[in-house]
mmCIF file of C-alpha atoms and ligand atoms in Angstrom:
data_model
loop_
_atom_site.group_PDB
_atom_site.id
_atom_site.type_symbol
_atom_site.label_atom_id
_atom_site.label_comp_id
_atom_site.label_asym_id
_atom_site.label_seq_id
_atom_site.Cartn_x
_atom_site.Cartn_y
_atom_site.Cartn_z
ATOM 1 C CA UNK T 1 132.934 93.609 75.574
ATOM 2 C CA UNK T 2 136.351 94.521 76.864
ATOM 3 C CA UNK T 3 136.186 97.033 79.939
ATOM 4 C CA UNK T 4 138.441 100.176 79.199
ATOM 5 C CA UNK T 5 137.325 102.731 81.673
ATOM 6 C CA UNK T 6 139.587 103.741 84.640
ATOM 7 C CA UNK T 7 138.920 102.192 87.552
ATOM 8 C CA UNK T 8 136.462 104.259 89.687
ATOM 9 C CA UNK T 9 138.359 106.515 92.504
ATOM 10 C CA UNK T 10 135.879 108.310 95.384
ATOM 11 C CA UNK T 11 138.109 111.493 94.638
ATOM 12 C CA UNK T 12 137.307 115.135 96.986
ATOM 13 C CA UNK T 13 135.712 116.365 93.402
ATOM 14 C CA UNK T 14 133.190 113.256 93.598
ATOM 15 C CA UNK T 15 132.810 113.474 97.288
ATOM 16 C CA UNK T 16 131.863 117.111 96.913
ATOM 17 C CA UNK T 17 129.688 116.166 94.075
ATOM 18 C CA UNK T 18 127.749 113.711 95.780
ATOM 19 C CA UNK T 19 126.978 115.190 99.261
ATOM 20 C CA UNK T 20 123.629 116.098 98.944
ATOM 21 C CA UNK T 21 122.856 112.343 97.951
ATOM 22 C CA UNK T 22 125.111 111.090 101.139
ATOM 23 C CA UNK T 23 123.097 113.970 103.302
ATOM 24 C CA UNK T 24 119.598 111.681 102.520
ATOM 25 C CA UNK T 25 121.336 108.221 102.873
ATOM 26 C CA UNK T 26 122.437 109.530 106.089
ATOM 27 C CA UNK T 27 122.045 105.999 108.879
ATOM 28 C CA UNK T 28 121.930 103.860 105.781
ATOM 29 C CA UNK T 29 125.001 103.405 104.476
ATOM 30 C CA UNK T 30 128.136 102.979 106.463
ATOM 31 C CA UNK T 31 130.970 105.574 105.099
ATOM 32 C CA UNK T 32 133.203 102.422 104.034
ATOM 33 C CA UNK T 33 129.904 101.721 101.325
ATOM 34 C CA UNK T 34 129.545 105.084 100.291
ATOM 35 C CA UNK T 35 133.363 105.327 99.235
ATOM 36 C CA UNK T 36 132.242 102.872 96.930
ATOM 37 C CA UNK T 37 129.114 104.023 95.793
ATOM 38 C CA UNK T 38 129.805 107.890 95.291
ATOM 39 C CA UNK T 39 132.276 107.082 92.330
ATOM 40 C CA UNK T 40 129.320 104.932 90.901
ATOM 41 C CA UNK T 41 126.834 107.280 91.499
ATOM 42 C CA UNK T 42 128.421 110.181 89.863
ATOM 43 C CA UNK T 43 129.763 107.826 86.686
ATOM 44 C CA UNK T 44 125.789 106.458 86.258
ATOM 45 C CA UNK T 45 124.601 110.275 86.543
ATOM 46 C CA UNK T 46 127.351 111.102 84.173
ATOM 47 C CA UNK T 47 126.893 108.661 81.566
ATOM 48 C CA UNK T 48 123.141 109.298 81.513
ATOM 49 C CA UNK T 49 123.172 112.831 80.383
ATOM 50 C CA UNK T 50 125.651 111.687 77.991
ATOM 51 C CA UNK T 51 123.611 109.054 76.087
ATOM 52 C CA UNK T 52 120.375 111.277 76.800
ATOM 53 C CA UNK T 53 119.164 107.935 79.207
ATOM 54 C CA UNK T 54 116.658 108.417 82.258
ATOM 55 C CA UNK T 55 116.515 105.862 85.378
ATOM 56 C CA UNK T 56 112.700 104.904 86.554
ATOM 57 C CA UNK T 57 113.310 103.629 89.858
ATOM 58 C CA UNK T 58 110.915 101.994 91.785
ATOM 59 C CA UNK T 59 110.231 102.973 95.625
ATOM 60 C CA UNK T 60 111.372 99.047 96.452
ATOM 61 C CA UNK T 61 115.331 99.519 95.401
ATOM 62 C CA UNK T 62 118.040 100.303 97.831
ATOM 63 C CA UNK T 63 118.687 103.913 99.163
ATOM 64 C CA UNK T 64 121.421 104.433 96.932
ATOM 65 C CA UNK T 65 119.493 103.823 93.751
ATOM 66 C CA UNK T 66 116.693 105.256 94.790
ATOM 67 C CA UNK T 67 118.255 108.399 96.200
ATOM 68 C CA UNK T 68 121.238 108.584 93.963
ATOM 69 C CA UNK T 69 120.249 107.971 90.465
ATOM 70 C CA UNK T 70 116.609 107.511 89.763
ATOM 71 C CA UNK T 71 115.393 110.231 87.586
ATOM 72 C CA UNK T 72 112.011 109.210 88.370
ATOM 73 C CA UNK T 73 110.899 107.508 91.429
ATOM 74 C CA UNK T 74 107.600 105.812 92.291
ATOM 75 C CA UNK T 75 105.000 102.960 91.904
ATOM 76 C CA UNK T 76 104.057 100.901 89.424
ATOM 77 C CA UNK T 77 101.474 103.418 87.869
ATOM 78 C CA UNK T 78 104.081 106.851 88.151
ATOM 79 C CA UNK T 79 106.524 104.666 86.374
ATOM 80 C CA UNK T 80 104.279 103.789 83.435
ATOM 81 C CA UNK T 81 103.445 107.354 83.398
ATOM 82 C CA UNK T 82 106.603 108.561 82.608
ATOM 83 C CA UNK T 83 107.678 105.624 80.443
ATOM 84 C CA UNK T 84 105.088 106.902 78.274
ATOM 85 C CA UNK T 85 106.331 110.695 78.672
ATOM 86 C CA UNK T 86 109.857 110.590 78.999
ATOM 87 C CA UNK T 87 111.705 112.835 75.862
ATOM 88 C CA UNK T 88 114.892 110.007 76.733
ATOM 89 C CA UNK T 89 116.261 108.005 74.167
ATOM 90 C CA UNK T 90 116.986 105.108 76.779
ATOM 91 C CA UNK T 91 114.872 104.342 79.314
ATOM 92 C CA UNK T 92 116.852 102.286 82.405
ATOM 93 C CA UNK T 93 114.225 100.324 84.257
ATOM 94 C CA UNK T 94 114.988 100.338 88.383
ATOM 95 C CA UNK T 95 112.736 97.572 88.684
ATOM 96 C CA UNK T 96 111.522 94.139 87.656
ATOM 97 C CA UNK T 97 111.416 92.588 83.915
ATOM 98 C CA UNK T 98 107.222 92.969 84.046
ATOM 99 C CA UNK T 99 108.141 97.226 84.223
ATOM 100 C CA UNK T 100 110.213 96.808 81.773
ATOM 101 C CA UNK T 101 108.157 95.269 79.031
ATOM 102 C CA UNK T 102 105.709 97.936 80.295
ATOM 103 C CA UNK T 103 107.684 101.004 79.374
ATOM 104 C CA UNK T 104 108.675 99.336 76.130
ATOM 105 C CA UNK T 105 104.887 98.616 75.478
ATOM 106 C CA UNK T 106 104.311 102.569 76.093
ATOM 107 C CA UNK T 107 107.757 103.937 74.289
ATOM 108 C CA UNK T 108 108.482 101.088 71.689
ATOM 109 C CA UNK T 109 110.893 103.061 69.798
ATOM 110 C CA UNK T 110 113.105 103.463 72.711
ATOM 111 C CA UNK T 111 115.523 101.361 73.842
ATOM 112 C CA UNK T 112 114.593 99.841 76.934
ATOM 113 C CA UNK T 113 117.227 98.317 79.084
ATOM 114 C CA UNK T 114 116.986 96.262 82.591
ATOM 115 C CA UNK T 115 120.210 95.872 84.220
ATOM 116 C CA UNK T 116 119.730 92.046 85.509
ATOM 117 C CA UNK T 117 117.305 89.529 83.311
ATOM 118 C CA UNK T 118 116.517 87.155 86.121
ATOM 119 C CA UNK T 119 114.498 90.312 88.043
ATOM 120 C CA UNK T 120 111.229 88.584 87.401
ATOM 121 C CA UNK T 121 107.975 88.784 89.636
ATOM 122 C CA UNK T 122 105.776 85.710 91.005
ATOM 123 C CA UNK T 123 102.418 87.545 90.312
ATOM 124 C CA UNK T 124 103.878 87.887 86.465
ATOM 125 C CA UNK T 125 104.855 84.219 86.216
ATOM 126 C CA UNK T 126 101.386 82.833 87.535
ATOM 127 C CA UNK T 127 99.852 83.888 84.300
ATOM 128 C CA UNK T 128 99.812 83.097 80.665
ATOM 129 C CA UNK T 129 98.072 84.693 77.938
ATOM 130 C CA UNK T 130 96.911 81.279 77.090
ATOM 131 C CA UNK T 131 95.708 80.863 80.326
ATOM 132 C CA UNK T 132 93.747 84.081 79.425
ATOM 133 C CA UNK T 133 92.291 82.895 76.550
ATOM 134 C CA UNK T 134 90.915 80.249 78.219
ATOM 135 C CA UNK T 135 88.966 82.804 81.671
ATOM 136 C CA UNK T 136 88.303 84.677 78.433
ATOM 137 C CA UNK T 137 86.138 81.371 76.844
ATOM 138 C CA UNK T 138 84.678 80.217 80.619
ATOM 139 C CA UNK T 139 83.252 83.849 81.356
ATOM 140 C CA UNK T 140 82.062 84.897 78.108
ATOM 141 C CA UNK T 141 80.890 88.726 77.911
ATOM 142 C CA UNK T 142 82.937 89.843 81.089
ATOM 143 C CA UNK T 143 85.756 92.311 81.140
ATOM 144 C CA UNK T 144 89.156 91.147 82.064
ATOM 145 C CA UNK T 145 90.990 93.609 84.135
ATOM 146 C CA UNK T 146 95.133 92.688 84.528
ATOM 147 C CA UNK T 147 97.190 93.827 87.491
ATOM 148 C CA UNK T 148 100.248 95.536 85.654
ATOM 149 C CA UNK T 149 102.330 93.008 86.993
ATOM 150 C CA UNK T 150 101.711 90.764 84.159
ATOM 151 C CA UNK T 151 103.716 89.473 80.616
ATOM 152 C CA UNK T 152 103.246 91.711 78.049
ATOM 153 C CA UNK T 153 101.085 88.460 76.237
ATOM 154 C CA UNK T 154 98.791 88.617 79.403
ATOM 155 C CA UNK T 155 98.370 92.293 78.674
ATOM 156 C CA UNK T 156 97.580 91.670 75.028
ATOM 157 C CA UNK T 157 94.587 90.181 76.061
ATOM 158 C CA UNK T 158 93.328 91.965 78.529
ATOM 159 C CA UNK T 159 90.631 94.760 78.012
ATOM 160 C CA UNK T 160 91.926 97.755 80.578
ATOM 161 C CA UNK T 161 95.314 97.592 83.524
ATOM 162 C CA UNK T 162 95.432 98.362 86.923
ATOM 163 C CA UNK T 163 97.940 99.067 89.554
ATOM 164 C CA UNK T 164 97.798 98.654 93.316
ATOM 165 C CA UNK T 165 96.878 102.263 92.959
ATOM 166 C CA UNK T 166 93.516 102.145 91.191
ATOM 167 C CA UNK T 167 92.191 98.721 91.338
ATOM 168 C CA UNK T 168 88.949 99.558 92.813
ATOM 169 C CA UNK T 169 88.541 102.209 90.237
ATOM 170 C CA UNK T 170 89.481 100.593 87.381
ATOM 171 C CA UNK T 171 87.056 97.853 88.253
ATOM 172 C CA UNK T 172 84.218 100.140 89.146
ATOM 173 C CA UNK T 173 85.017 101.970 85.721
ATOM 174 C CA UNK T 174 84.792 98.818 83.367
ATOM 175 C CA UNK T 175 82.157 97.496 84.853
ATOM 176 C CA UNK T 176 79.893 100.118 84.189
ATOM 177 C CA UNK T 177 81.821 100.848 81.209
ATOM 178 C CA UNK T 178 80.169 97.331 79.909
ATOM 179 C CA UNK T 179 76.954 97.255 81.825
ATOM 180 C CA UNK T 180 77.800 94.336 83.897
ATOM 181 C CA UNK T 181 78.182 93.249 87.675
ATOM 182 C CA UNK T 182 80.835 90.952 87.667
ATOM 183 C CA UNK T 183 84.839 91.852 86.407
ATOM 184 C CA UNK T 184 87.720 89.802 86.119
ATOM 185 C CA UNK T 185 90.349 90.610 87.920
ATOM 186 C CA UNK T 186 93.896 88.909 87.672
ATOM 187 C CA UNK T 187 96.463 87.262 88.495
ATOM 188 C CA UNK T 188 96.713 88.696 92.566
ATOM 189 C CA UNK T 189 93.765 86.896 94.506
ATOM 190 C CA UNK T 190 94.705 89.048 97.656
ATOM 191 C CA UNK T 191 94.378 92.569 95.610
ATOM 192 C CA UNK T 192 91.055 90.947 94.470
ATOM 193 C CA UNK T 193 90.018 89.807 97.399
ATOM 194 C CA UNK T 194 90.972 93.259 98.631
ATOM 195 C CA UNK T 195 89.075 94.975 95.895
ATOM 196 C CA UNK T 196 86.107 92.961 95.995
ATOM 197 C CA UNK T 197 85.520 94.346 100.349
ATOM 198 C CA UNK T 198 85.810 98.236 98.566
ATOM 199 C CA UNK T 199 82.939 97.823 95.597
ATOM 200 C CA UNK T 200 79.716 95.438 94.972
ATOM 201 C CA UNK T 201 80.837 93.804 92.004
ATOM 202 C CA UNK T 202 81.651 90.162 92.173
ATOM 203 C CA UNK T 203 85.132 89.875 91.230
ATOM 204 C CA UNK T 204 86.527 86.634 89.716
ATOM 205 C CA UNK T 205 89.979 86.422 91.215
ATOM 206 C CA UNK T 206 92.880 83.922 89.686
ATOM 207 C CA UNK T 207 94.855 81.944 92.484
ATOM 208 C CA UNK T 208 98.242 84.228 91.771
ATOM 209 C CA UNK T 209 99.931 86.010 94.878
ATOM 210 C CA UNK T 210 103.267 87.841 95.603
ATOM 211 C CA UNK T 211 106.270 86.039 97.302
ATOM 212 C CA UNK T 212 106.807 89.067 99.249
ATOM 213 C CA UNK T 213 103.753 90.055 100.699
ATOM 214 C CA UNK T 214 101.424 87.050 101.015
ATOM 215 C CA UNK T 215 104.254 86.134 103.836
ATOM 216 C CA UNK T 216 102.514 88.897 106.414
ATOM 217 C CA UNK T 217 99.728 87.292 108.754
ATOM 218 C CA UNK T 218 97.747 89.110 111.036
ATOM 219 C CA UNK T 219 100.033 87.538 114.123
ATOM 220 C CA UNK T 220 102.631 89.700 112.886
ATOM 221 C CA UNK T 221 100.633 93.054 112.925
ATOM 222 C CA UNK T 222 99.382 91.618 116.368
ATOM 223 C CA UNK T 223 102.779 91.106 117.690
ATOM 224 C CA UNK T 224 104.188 94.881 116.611
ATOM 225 C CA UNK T 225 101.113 96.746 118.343
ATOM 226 C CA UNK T 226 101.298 94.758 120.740
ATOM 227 C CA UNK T 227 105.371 95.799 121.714
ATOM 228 C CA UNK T 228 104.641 99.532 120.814
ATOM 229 C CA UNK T 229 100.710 100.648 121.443
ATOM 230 C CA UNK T 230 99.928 103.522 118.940
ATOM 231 C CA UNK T 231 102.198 102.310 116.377
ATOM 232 C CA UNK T 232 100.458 103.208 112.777
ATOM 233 C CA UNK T 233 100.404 100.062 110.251
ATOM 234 C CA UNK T 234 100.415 100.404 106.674
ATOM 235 C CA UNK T 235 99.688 97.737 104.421
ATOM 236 C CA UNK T 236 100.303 97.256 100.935
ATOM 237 C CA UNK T 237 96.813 95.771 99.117
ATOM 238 C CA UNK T 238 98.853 92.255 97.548
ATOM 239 C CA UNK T 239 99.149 91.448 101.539
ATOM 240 C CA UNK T 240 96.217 88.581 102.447
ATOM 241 C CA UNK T 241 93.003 90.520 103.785
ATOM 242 C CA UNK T 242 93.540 89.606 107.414
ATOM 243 C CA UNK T 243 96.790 91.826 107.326
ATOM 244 C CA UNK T 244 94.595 94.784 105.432
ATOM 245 C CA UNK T 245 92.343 93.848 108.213
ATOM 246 C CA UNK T 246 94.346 94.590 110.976
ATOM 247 C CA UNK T 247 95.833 97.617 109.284
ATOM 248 C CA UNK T 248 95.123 101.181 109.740
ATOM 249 C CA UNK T 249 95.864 102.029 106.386
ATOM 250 C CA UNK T 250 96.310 99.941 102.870
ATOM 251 C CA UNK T 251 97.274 101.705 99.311
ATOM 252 C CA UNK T 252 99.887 101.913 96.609
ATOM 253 C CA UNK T 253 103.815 102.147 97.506
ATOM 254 C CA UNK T 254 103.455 105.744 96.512
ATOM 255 C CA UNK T 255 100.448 105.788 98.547
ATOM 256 C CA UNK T 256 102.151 105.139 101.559
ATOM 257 C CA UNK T 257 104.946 106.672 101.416
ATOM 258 C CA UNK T 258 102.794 110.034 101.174
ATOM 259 C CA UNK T 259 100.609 108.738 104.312
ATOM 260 C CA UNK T 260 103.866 108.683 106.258
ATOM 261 C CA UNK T 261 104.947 112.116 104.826
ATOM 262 C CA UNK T 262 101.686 114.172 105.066
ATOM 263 C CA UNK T 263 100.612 112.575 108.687
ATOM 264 C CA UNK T 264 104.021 112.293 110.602
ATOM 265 C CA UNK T 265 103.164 109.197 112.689
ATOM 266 C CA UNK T 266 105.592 108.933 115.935
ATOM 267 C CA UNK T 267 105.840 105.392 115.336
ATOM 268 C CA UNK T 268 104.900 103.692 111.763
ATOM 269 C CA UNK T 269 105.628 100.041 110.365
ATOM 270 C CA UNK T 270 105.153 99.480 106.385
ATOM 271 C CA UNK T 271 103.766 95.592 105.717
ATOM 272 C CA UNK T 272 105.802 95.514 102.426
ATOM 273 C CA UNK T 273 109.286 95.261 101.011
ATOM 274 C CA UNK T 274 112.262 96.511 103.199
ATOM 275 C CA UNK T 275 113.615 99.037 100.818
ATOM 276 C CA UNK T 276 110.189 101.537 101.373
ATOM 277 C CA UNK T 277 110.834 102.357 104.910
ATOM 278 C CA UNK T 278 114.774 102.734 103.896
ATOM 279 C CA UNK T 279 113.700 105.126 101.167
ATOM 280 C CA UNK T 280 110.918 107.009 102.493
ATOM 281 C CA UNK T 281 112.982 107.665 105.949
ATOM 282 C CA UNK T 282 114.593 110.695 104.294
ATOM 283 C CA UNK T 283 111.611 112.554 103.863
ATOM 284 C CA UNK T 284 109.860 111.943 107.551
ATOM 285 C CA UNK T 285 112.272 113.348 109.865
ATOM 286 C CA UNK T 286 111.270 112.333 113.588
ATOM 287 C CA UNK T 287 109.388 109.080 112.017
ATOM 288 C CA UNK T 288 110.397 106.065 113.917
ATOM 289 C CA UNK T 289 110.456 102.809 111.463
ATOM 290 C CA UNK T 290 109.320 99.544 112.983
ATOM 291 C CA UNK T 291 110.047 95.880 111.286
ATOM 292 C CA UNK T 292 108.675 93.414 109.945
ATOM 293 C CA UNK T 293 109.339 93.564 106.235
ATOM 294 C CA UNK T 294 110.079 91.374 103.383
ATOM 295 C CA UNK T 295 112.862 91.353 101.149
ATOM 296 C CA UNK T 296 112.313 91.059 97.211
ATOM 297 C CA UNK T 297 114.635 88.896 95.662
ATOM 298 C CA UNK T 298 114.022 89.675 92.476
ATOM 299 C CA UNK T 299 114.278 94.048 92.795
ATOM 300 C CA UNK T 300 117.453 93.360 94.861
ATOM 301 C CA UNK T 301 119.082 92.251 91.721
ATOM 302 C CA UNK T 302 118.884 95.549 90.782
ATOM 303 C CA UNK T 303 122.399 97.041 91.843
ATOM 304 C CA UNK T 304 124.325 100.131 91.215
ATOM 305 C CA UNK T 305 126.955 98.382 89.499
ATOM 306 C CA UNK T 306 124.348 96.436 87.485
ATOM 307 C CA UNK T 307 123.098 99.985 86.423
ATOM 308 C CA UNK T 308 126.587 101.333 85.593
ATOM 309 C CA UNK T 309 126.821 98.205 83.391
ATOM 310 C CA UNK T 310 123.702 98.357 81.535
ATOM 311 C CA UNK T 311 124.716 102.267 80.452
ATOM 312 C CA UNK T 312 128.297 101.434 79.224
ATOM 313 C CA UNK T 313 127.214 98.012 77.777
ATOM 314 C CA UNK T 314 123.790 97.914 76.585
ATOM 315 C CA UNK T 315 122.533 95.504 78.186
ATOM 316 C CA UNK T 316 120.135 93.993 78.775
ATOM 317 C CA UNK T 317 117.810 95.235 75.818
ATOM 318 C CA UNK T 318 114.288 94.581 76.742
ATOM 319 C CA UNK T 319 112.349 93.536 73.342
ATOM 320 C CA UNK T 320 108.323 92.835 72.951
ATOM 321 C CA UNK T 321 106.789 91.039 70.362
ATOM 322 C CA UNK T 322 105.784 93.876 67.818
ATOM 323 C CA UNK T 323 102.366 92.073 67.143
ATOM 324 C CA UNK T 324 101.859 91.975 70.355
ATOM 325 C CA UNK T 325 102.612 95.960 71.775
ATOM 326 C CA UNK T 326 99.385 97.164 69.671
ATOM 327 C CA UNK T 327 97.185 95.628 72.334
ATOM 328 C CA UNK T 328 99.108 95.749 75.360
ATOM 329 C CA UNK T 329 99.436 99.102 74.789
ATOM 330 C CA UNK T 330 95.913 99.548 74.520
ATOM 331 C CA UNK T 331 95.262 97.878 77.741
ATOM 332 C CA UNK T 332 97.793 100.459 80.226
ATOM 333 C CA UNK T 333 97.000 103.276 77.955
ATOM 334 C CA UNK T 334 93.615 103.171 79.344
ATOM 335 C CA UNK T 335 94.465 102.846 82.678
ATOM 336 C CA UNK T 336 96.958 105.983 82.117
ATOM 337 C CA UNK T 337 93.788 107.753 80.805
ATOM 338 C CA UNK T 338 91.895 106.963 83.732
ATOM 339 C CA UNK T 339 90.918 110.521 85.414
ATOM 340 C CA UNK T 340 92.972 111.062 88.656
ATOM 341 C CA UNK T 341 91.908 109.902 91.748
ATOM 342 C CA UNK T 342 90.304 112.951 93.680
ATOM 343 C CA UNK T 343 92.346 111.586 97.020
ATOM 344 C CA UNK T 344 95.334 110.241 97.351
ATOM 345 C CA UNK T 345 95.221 106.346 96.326
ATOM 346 C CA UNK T 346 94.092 104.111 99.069
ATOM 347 C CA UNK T 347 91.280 101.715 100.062
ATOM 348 C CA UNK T 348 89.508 102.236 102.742
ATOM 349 C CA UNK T 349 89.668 99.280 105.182
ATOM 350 C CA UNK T 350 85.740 98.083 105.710
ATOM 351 C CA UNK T 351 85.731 95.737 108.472
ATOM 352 C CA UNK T 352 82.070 95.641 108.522
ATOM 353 C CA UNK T 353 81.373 94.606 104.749
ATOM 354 C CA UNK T 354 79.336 91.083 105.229
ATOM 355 C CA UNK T 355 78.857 90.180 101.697
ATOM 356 C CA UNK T 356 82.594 90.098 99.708
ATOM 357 C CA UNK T 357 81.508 88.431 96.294
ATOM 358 C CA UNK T 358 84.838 86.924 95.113
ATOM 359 C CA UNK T 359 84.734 83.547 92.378
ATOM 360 C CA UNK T 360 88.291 81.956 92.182
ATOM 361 C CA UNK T 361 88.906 80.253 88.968
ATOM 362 C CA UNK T 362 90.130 76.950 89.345
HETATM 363 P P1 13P N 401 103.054 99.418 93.523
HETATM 364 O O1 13P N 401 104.353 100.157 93.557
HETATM 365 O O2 13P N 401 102.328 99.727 92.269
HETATM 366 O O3 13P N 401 102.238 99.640 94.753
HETATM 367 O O4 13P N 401 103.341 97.841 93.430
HETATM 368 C C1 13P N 401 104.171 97.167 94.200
HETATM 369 C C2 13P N 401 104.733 96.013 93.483
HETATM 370 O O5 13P N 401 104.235 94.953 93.506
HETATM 371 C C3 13P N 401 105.932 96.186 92.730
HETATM 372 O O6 13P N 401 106.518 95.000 92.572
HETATM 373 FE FE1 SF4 N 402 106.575 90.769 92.233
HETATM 374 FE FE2 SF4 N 402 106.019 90.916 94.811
HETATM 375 FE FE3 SF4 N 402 108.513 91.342 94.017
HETATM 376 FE FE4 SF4 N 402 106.593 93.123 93.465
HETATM 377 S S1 SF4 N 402 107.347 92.580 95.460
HETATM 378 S S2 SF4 N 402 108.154 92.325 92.047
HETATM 379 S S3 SF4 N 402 104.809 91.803 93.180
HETATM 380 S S4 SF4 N 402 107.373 89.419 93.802
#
């Protein structure tokens, strides 16, 4: 499609515009970048009232995005929440292709669009619904729980979703749901692993992990205490269970961030994607952010001129099999309808739990 709109011009009107996003990206862009990304800003927030379009962002892209333009920011489980309430016509998915297909599954007569196809997720790719089928035929009579980070013909066979923010509960809940002790629970063998030390059912795991955080060892975690004594580690629950071992805290991405919010910590270092401490720096004034952290290749395709582009173009349209969304949806609508967790999301780290029942399938 041919481009007609004028060139985008960081003018005083957008400069004025924009200053209370520039006041929270304060440190994190250099003014040179935001000259460039004010214009785009204001054009994305523009065109989205126009075309009645929301942005779900996750808490993994850049400051900009996340500050800027997301309508709605979060993890994985806020995001499916409001794909499934949003009044938009268009939802723009801030995130990987997996979300995508998610809110589609929720809102299937919206359009759906993800700025950059290739965003994909190694947890989603480990995992087929044939593959499924298959657990489904070897462990007759057990329920299969899916992390959300899944293909939408995983989810179609699963019996009931979870996030990083409610594994343990949606296990716990299924399993007595069915009167049975043991729950399947794939594709992420560190979440299960990481489940299976919070409850006494045997999980059966599947040998899927994430690029980004099955890089963290317990060395690492060793090393930063060991440079600043007191420092506060947080740990996201796909990170092996050596890191959650070592940690002082493990839950969500949303989870996290509110740790660091609510508790202040003089010194804090997030064992998870770079963008969270970027993002959540905004809102924890006098919080000093410590490295390491991983970058995600596949949410840093997600750009603000990718965004812009997917408004004014269309594209990309995310599409799910129609005979497949009936069952999917099934599968995160229960989750959704899960009561709320009393506390804030989290698993409590139990260093002292002997007996961790987890079967990998091989
Ligand atoms: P949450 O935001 O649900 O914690 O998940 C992180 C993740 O893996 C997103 O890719
Ligand atoms: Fe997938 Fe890991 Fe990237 Fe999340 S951070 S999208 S789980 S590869």
């Amino acid at each position: 499609m041919a481009d007609t709109a004028a060139p985008l011009e960081f003018t005083p009107a957008i400069e004025a515009e924009t200053a209370d996003v520039y006041a929270r990206l304060q440190g994190k862009v250099s003014l040179l970048e935001w000259q460039l990304q004010a214009p785009l800003i204001h054009a994305i927030n523009t065109l989205k009232k126009e075309m009645n379009a929301v942005i779900l962002a996750h808490n993994y892209m850049t400051p900009e995005i996340f500050h800027g333009v997301g309508d709605y920011v979060g993890d994985s489980l806020g995001l499916a929440r409001e794909a499934a309430k949003s009044d938009a016509q268009i939802i723009v998915q801030g995130g990987v292709h997996f979300m995508a297909e998610t809110s589609k599954i929720l809102a299937p007569e919206k359009t759906v669009l993800i700025p950059d196809l290739r965003a994909g997720c190694s947890l989603a790719s480990s995992l087929t619904g044939e593959q499924v089928r298959l657990i489904k035929q070897r462990y007759p009579g057990l329920p299969v729980v899916t992390y959300v980070n899944t293909t939408a013909d995983v989810k179609a066979e699963t019996d009931i979703c979870c996030t990083s923010a409610n594994a343990v509960q949606v296990v716990e809940h299924i399993a007595a749901e069915w009167g049975v002790d043991s729950v399947i629970l794939i594709p992420d063998q560190f979440l299960a692993k990481n489940v299976a030390r919070q409850t006494d059912i045997k999980i059966i795991a599947w040998a899927g992990a994430c690029e980004v955080h099955e890089r963290f060892n317990a060395e690492d975690i060793a090393e930063v205490r060991a440079a600043h004594p007191g420092v506060v580690v947080l740990a996201h629950p796909e990170c092996p269970p050596e890191v959650i071992a070592a940690s002082d805290f493990t839950g969500s991405t949303t989870a996290m961030s509110d740790y660091v919010t609510h508790n202040k910590p003089k010194q804090v270092v997030l064992i998870t994607e770079c963008s969270m401490s970027d993002n959540v720096t905004s809102d924890a004034p006098g919080v000093e952010f410590l490295r390491p952290c991983n970058l995600c290749p596949h949410m840093k395709r997600i750009t603000l001129q990718g965004i812009y582009d997917s408004l004014r173009f269309h594209q990309y349209e995310v599409e799910v099999d129609p005979a497949l969304i009936p069952r999917a949806a099934l599968a995160v609508q229960r989750m959704i309808d899960m009561p709320p967790l009393k506390t804030p999301a989290r698993y409590d780290i139990v260093k002292a739990r002997h007996h961790v029942d987890v079967e990998m399938i091989s």
